[in-house]
Amino acid sequence: MTALNLFALIILMVAGISADSKFLMFWAGANAMVVLYALLGVVQQ
């Protein structure tokens, strides 16, 4: 699921840059925070 989230994050980042949409950039940033938190959780386990 983490790989899927990362894939979605990349798509959102590309869409945000191409559309110059601040909302998509914010959503991509939020997804990045979730992915990093999930990765930290896995490392701690």
XYZ file of C-alpha atoms in Angstrom:
45
model
C 0.000 0.000 0.000
C 2.945 2.318 0.666
C 4.175 1.848 -2.907
C 0.666 2.613 -4.173
C 0.541 5.782 -2.057
C 3.952 6.835 -3.383
C 2.744 6.215 -6.950
C -0.354 8.336 -6.297
C 1.862 11.013 -4.734
C 4.000 11.201 -7.883
C 0.879 11.469 -10.064
C -0.514 14.246 -7.861
C 2.802 16.098 -7.915
C 2.974 15.933 -11.714
C -0.681 16.955 -12.010
C -0.118 19.823 -9.565
C 2.879 21.100 -11.518
C 1.239 20.729 -14.931
C -2.055 22.298 -13.813
C -0.310 24.767 -11.489
C -2.963 23.879 -8.937
C -2.116 24.865 -5.380
C -4.775 22.451 -4.086
C -3.145 19.487 -5.820
C 0.264 20.551 -4.522
C -1.171 20.780 -0.999
C -2.799 17.335 -1.383
C 0.475 15.863 -2.666
C 2.270 17.392 0.308
C -0.283 15.910 2.705
C 0.133 12.495 1.079
C 3.911 12.835 1.384
C 3.531 13.489 5.128
C 1.316 10.384 5.462
C 3.803 8.241 3.523
C 6.746 9.501 5.602
C 4.798 8.846 8.813
C 3.963 5.324 7.622
C 7.612 4.681 6.711
C 8.755 5.929 10.128
C 6.187 3.635 11.750
C 7.568 0.655 9.835
C 11.144 1.555 10.768
C 10.233 1.877 14.437
C 8.646 -1.573 14.363
